[in-house]
Structures are given as structure tokens and as C-alpha cells.
Short mmCIF file of C-alpha atoms in Angstrom, two decimals:
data_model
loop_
_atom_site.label_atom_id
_atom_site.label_comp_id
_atom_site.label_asym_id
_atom_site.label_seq_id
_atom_site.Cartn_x
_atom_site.Cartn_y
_atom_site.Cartn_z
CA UNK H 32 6.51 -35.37 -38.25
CA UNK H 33 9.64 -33.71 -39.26
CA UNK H 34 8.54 -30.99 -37.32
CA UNK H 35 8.60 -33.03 -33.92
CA UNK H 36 11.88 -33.91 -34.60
CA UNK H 37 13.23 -30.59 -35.36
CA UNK H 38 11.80 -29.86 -31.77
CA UNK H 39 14.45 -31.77 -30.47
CA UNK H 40 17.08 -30.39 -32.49
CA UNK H 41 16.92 -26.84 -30.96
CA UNK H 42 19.23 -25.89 -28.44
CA UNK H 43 18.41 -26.64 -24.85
CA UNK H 44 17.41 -23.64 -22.38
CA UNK H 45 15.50 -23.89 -19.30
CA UNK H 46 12.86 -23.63 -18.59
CA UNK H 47 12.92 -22.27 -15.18
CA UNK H 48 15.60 -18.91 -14.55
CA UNK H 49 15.78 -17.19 -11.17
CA UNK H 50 13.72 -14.10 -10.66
CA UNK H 51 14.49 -12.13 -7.87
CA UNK H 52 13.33 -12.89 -4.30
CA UNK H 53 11.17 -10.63 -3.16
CA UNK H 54 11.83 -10.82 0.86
CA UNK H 55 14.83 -9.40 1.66
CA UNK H 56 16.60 -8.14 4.97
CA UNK H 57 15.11 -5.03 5.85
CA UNK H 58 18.76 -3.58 5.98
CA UNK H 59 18.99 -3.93 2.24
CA UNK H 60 17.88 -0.71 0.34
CA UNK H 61 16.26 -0.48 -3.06
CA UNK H 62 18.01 -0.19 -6.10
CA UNK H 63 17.97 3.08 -8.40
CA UNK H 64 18.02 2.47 -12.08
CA UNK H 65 18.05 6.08 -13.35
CA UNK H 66 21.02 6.66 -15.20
CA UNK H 67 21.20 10.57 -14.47
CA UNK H 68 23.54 11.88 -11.30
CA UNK H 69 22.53 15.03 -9.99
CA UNK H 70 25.71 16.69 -8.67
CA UNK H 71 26.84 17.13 -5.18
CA UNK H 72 25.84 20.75 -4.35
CA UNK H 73 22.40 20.23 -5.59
CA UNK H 74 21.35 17.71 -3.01
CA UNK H 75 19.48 18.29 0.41
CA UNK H 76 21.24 17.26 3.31
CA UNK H 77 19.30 14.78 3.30
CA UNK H 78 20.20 13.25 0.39
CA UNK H 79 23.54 13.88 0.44
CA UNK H 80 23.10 11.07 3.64
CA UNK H 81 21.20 8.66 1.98
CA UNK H 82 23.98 9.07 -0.96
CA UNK H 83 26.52 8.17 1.96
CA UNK H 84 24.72 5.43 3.39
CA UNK H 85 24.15 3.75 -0.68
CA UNK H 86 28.05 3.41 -0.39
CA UNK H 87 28.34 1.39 2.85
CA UNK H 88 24.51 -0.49 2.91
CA UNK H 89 23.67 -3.95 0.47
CA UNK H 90 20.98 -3.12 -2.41
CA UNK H 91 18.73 -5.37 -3.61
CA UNK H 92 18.94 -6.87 -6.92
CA UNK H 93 17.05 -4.50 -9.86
CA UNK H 94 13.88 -6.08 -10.82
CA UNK H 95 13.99 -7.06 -14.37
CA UNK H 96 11.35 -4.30 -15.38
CA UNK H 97 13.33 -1.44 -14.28
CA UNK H 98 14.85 0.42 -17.02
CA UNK H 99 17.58 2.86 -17.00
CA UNK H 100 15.72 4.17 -19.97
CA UNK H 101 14.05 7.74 -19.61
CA UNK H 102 10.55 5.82 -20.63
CA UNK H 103 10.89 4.17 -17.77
CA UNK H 104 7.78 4.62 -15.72
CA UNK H 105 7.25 3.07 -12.14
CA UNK H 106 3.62 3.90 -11.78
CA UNK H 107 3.31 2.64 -15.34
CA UNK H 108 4.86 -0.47 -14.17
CA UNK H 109 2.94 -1.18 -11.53
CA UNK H 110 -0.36 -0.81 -13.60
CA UNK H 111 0.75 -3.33 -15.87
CA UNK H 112 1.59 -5.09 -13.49
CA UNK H 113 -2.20 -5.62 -12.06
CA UNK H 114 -3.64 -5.26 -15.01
CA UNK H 115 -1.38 -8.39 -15.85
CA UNK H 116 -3.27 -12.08 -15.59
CA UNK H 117 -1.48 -15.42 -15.91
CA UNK H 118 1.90 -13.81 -16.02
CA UNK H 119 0.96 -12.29 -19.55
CA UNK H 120 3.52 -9.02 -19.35
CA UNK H 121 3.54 -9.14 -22.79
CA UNK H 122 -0.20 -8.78 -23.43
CA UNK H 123 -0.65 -6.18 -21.05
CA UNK H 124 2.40 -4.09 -21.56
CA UNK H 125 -0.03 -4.11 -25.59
CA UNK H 126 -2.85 -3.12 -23.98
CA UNK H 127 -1.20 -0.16 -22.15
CA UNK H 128 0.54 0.85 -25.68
CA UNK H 129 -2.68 0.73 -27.54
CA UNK H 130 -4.44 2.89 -24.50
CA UNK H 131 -1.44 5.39 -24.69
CA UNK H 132 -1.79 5.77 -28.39
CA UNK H 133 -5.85 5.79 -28.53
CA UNK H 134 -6.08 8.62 -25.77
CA UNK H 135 -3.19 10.41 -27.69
CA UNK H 136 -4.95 9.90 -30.96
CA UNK H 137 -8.40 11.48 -29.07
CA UNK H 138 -6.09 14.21 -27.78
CA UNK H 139 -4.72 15.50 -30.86
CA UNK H 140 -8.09 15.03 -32.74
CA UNK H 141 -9.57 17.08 -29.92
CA UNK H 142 -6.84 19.54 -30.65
CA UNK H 143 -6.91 20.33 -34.17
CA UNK H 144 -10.66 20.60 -33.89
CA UNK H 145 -10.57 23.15 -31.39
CA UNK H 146 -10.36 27.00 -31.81
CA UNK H 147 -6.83 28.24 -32.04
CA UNK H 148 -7.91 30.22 -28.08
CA UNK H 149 -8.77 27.09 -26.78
CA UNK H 150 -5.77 24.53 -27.89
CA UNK H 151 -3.21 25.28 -25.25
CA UNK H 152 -5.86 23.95 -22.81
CA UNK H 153 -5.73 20.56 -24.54
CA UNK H 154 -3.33 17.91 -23.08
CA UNK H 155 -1.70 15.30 -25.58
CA UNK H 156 0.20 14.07 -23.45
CA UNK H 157 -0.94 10.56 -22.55
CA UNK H 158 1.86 10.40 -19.82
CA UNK H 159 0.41 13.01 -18.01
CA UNK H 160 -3.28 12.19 -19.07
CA UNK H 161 -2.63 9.06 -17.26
CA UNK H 162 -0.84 10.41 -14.03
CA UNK H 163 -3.45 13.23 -13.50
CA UNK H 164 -6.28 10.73 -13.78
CA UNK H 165 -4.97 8.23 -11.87
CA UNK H 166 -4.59 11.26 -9.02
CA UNK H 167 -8.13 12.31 -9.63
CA UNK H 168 -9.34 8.68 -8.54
CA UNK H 169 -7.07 8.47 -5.42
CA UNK H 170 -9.38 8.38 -2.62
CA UNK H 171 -8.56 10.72 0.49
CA UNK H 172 -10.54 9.14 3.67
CA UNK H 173 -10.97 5.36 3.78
CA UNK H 174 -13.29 2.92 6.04
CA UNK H 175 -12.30 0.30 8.27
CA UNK H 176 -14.36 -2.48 9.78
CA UNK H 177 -14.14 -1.48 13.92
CA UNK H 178 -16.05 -3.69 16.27
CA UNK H 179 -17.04 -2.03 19.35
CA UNK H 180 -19.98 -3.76 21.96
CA UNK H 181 -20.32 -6.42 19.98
CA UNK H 182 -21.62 -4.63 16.46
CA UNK H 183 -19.29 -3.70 13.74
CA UNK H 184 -19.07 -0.30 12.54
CA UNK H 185 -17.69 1.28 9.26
CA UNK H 186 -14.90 3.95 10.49
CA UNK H 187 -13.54 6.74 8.62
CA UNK H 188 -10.03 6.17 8.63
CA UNK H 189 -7.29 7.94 6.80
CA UNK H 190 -5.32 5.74 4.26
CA UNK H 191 -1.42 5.22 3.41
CA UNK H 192 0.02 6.44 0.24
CA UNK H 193 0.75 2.57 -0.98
CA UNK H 194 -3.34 1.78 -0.45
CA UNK H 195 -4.94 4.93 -2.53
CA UNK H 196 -2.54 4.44 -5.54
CA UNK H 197 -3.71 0.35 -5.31
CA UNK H 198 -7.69 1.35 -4.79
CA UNK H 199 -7.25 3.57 -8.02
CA UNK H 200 -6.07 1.21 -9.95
CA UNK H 201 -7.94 -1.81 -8.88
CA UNK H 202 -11.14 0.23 -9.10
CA UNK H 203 -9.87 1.73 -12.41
CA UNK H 204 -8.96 -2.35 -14.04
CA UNK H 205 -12.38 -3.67 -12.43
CA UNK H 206 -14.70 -1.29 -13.87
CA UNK H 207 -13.01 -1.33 -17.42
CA UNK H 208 -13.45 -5.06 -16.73
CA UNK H 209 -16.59 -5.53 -15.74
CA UNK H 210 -18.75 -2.61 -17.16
CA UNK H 211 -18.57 -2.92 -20.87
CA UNK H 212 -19.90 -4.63 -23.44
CA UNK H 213 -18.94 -7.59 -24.65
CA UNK H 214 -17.36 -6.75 -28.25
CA UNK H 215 -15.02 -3.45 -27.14
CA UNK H 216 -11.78 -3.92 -26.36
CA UNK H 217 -9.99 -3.72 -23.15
CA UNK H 218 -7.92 -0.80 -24.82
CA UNK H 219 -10.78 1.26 -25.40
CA UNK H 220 -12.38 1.23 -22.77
CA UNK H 221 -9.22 2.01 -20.55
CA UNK H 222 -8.82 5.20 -22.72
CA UNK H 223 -12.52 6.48 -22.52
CA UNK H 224 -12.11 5.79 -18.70
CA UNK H 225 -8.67 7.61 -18.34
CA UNK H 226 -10.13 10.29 -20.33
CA UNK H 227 -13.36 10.46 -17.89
CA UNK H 228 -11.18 10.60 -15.16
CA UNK H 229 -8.81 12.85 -16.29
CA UNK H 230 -11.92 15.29 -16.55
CA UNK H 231 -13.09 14.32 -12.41
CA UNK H 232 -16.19 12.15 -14.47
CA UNK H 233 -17.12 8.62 -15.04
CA UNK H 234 -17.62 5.93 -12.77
CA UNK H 235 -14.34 5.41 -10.76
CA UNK H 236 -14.17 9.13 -10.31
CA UNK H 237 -17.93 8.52 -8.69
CA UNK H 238 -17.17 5.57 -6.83
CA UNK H 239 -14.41 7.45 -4.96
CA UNK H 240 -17.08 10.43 -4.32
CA UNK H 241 -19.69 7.67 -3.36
CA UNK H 242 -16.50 6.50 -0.73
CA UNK H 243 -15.96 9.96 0.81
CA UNK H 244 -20.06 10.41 1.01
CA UNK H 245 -19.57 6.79 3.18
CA UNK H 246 -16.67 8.22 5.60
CA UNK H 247 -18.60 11.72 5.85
CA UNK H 248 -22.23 10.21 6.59
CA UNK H 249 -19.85 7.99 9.20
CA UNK H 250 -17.66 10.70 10.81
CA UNK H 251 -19.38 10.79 14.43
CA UNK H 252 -18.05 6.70 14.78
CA UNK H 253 -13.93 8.57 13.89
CA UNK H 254 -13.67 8.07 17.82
CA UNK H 255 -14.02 4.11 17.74
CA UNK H 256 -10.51 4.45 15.93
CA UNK H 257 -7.26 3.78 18.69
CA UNK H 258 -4.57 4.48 15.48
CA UNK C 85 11.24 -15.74 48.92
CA UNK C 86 14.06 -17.93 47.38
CA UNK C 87 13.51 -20.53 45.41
CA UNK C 88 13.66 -23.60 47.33
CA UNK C 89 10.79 -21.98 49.88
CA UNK C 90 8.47 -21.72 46.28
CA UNK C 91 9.00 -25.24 46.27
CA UNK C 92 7.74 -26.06 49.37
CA UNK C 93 5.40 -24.18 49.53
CA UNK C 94 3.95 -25.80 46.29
CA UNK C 95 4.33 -28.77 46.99
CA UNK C 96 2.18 -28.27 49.99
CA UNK C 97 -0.44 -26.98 48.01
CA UNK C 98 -0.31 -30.06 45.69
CA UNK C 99 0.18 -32.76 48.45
CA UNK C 100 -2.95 -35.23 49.50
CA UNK C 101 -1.48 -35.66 52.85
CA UNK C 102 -3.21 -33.36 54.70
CA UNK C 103 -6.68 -33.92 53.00
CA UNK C 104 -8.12 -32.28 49.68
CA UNK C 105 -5.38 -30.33 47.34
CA UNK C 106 -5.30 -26.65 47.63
CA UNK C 107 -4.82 -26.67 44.13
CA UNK C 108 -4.92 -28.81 40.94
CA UNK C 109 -1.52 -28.02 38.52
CA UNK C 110 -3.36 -28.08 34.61
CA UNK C 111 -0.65 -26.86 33.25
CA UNK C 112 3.08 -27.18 34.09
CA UNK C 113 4.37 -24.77 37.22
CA UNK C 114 6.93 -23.62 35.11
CA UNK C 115 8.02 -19.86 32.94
CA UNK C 116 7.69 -20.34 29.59
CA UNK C 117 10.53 -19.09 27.09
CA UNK C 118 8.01 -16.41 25.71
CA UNK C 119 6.07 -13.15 26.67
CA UNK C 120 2.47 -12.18 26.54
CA UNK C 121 2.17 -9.25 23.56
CA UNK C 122 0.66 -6.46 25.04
CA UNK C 123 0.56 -2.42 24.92
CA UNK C 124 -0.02 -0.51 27.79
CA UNK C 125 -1.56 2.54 26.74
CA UNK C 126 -4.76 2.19 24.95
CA UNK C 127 -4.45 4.66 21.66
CA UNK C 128 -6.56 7.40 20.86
CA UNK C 129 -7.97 8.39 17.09
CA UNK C 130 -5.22 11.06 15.47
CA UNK C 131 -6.11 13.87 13.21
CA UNK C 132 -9.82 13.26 14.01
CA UNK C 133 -10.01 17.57 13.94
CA UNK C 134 -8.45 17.75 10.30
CA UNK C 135 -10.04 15.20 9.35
CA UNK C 136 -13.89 16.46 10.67
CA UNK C 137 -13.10 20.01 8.91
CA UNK C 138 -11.88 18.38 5.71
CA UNK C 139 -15.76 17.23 5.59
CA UNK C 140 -17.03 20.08 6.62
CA UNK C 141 -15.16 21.57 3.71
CA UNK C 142 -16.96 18.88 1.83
CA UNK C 143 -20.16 19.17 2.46
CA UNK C 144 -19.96 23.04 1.73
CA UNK C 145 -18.33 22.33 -1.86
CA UNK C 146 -19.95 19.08 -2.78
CA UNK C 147 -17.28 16.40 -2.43
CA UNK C 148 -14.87 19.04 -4.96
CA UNK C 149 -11.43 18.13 -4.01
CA UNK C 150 -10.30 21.14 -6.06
CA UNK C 151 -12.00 23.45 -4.08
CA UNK C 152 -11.06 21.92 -0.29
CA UNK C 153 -7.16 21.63 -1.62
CA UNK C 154 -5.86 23.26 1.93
CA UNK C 155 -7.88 21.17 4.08
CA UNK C 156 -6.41 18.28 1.96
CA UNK C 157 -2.93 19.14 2.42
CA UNK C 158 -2.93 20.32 5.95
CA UNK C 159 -5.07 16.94 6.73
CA UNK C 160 -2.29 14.75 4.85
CA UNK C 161 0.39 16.80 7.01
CA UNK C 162 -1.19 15.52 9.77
CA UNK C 163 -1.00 12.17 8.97
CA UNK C 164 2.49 12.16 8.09
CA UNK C 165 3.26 13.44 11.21
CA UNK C 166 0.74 11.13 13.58
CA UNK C 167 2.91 8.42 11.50
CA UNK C 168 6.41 9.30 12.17
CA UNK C 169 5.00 9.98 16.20
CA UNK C 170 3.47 6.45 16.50
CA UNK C 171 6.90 4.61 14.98
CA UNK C 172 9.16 6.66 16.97
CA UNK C 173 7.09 6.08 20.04
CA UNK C 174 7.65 2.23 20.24
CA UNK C 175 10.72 1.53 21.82
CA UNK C 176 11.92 4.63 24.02
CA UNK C 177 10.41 4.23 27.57
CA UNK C 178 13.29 2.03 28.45
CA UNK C 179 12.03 -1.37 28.69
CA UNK C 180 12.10 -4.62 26.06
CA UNK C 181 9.16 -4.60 24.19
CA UNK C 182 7.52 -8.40 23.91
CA UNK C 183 8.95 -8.77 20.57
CA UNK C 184 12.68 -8.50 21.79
CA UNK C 185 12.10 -9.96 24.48
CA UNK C 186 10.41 -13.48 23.15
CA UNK C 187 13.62 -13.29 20.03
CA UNK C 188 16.27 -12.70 23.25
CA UNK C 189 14.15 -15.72 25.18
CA UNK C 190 14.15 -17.63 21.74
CA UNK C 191 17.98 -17.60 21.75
CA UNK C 192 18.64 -18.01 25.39
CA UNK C 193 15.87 -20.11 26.57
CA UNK C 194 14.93 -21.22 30.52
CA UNK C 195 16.12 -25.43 30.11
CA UNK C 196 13.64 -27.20 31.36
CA UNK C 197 15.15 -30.12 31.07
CA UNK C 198 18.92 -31.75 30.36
CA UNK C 199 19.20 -33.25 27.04
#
């Protein structure tokens, strides 16, 4: 009861705040939170006209998740971002913590138990674990769906940068998703998959092979293709 | 043939004077304030060569990507390149393309009728 009441004793905020739009003007350019300048005679041409053109063209408001801070990882982001249901950034920001410190835990177990020769070889860094493996699942060739005469037919097609970084992920959320059992945690098996990957095995690593095998088997229908 | 002659001669066609219609008018005889979408040139595949000797590089090696690394690069090159081509290629032969043309039409429209 006095509970309730005290409920209506706190002070009001809404419930609603404004999150940035997401369509904007194509003139507007995107916003860069790094903190660090690099100076003048260091950049490219280039560069040094894209710095120009920051000075006279709007930006776009900085999403809330970009960080100035040097942790501050935008492939990071966007994983927890998919791996993110209901809104919950809080849960899987965890998730991604407790993946980053079981696969450096593995690391550095795998470290000290290895001969002093072979310790260099050893990567602890779950930063770079991560990157590497999510490179390793990229795909190179996709397929697209081409009808020609009436039948469709699976083309070998190459694929932008955006849509290989999104297949390795989904494939990489789905299959920690799907194939496990029921009692291990989504943390662990992210970190055995990372690990898998980071090595070019385990599943996601074979369902991009399996892909590639597709386009290859495929490759006399590249003509039906008019991109 | 100015305009007033069209007229005529339309209405000719439509008339029931001079026994059966030439023609029936479905639709209205009129422009309409938009333009069919439509490319001229039909495309042809792009980098179909680096891409058929990135799988013959994969067929020798067995799907490694470590192994095929220059037929990756030199096949993503390629790409990059078929890319910047096909954007730059849109609006240079000197005429509207349909998309200006129906946002010009949208903002400066035919009347059709005085309101």
C-alpha cells in the first residue's frame, strides 16, 4: 500500500524522449565521434576535401551509442545491435561482455598452457578474436533469385560490403540461437562459435563454404545477371 | 500538325455521323503529368571473368580463401570499379532521366482542367 503511493510521489519524467530520425536528406553527412584530430599534413587529398566540405555541409545528429570513447566499437555496435530483441540494449550489450571475457579467459588459459615457442601464436585479444572471425565468415560470392523463360534460377552474384558483414552476423546470432542445447547460455555458445570461427571451423564458417560450393556448382547461369 | 488539326481529326475518328467509330476512347485522349520508367540499354553481367577464375582458384584449393587471396582482391577491385561505372553512367547522355522528369512534371503539371 504505502508503496503505491510512494509511486506517485517520485518525480515525473516521460516516458517517451526523442531518438533520432533515421531518414535524413541525403545532403546531410554522418557524424564522427572520435575525439582524436589527425593533423593537416597527414591527410590524403582526399581527405583534406571531405575535411573542407564537414565545414560548409549539415551532419546528422550522433546516435546515442556512439562514443567518443577509444572502446568505442562500430562493428561491435552493430552486433549488439541484432543480437538485441525487444529493445533489450542492456541485456545484450551483457551478453557481448560475458562473450568478450569467456573467449579472453579461454585465450589466456590456452596461453599459459602452451610451450613458451608456441605462445606468441596465441591471440588474447578478444577485440581482434572477434574482428578476424567475423571476417572469416564474410561470404565472397552471393546468389540471387533470376527468372529467365519462365523458371527461376539461383545466380552467382557478387555482394556489397553492407550485405556480407549482415549475413555474418545473422548467420553467426541464428546458429548460436538455434543449435544448442537448451541449458547453455547464449554467452557460451557465442564464444565457442567466435573461437571456431576465428580458427576457419564450425558451422557458420561451413555454411559460408556450403554458399560458395552453391555459386560455383551455379557459375555457367553468371550470364542471366544484367548488373 | 498543330493542335487544332489533332482535334479534328479526332473527333472524326470518334464521331457516329458517318457510320461505325474508327475508334473507341477507354481512356482519356490526354498526356499525363508522368513518364514511363524505362532504360534503354539492356545491361550485361560485370566481372563475370574474375569472378569464373576466383572459382577456378577454388576448386583447385578447396574453397581456402587463404590460399586464392589475389583472385579475391583483384575480383573485389573489380567490383568496386563496375560500381562506381554503373552510378556514374546514369545521367550523362544528355537527356532527363524518368525520375527528373516525372519530379519536374510533378511541380509543373499539364492543367487539365481550371479550378
Amino acid at each position: 500500500m504505502a508503496a503505491s503511493v510512494r509511486y506517485l510521489l517520485k518525480p515525473w519524467t516521460p516516458s517517451l524522449c526523442f531518438v533520432r530520425w533515421s531518414r535524413y536528406n541525403p545532403y546531410y553527412l554522418d557524424p564522427d565521434p572520435s575525439k582524436d584530430a589527425v593533423p593537416e599534413s597527414e591527410l590524403s587529398p582526399e581527405q583534406k576535401e571531405l575535411q573542407e566540405l564537414k565545414t560548409v555541409r549539415p551532419i546528422k545528429a550522433a546516435l546515442s551509442s556512439d562514443t567518443s570513447s577509444p572502446f568505442n566499437d562500430p562493428l561491435m555496435s552493430k552486433f549488439i545491435n541484432m543480437m538485441m530483441e525487444d529493445g533489450n540494449k542492456i541485456l545484450a550489450r551483457g551478453i557481448m561482455t560475458q562473450t568478450l571475457e569467456t573467449i579472453k579467459r579461454r585465450q589466456v588459459e590456452k596461453y599459459h598452457k602452451s610451450p613458451a615457442a608456441k605462445r606468441e601464436e596465441v591471440e588474447c585479444n578478444p577485440y581482434a578474436i572477434f574482428h578476424q572471425a567475423l571476417e572469416n565468415c564474410k561470404p565472397i560470392i552471393g546468389l540471387a533469385s533470376v527468372q529467365k523463360g519462365g523458371k527461376f534460377y539461383q545466380v552467382p552474384v557478387p555482394l556489397t560490403d553492407n550485405r556480407r558483414r549482415f549475413l555474418a552476423m545473422k548467420w553467426l546470432i541464428t546458429e548460436c540461437r538455434d543449435n544448442k542445447h537448451r541449458r547453455t547460455h547464449m554467452y557460451e555458445k557465442l564464444s565457442q562459435e567466435l573461437l571456431a570461427a576465428f580458427a576457419n571451423e564450425g558451422n557458420v564458417v561451413k555454411r559460408k563454404q556450403d554458399l560458395h560450393k552453391m555459386a560455383e556448382a551455379n557459375r555457367a547461369y553468371a550470364h542471366y545477371r544484367w548488373w | 500538325m498543330s493542335g487544332s488539326a489533332i482535334q479534328d481529326k479526332v473527333a472524326r475518328l470518334l464521331s457516329k455521323q458517318y457510320g461505325k467509330p474508327a475508334m473507341k476512347a477507354a481512356k482519356p485522349l490526354a498526356l499525363k503529368n508522368e513518364v514511363a520508367n524505362r532504360k534503354l540499354k539492356k545491361g550485361e553481367a560485370t566481372c563475370v571473368t574474375e569472378m569464373s577464375l576466383l572459382m577456378a582458384c577454388w576448386k583447385q584449393n578447396d574453397f581456402n580463401n587463404a590460399l586464392c587471396s589475389k583472385e579475391v582482391s583483384t575480383f573485389y577491385t573489380c567490383v568496386e570499379k563496375a560500381q562506381i561505372k554503373a552510378k556514374g553512367q546514369q545521367g550523362t547522355q544528355g537527356r532527363l532521366l524518368p525520375k527528373e522528369a516525372n519530379t519536374l512534371l510533378k511541380r509543373f503539371p499539364n492543367l487539365a482542367s481550371e479550378i
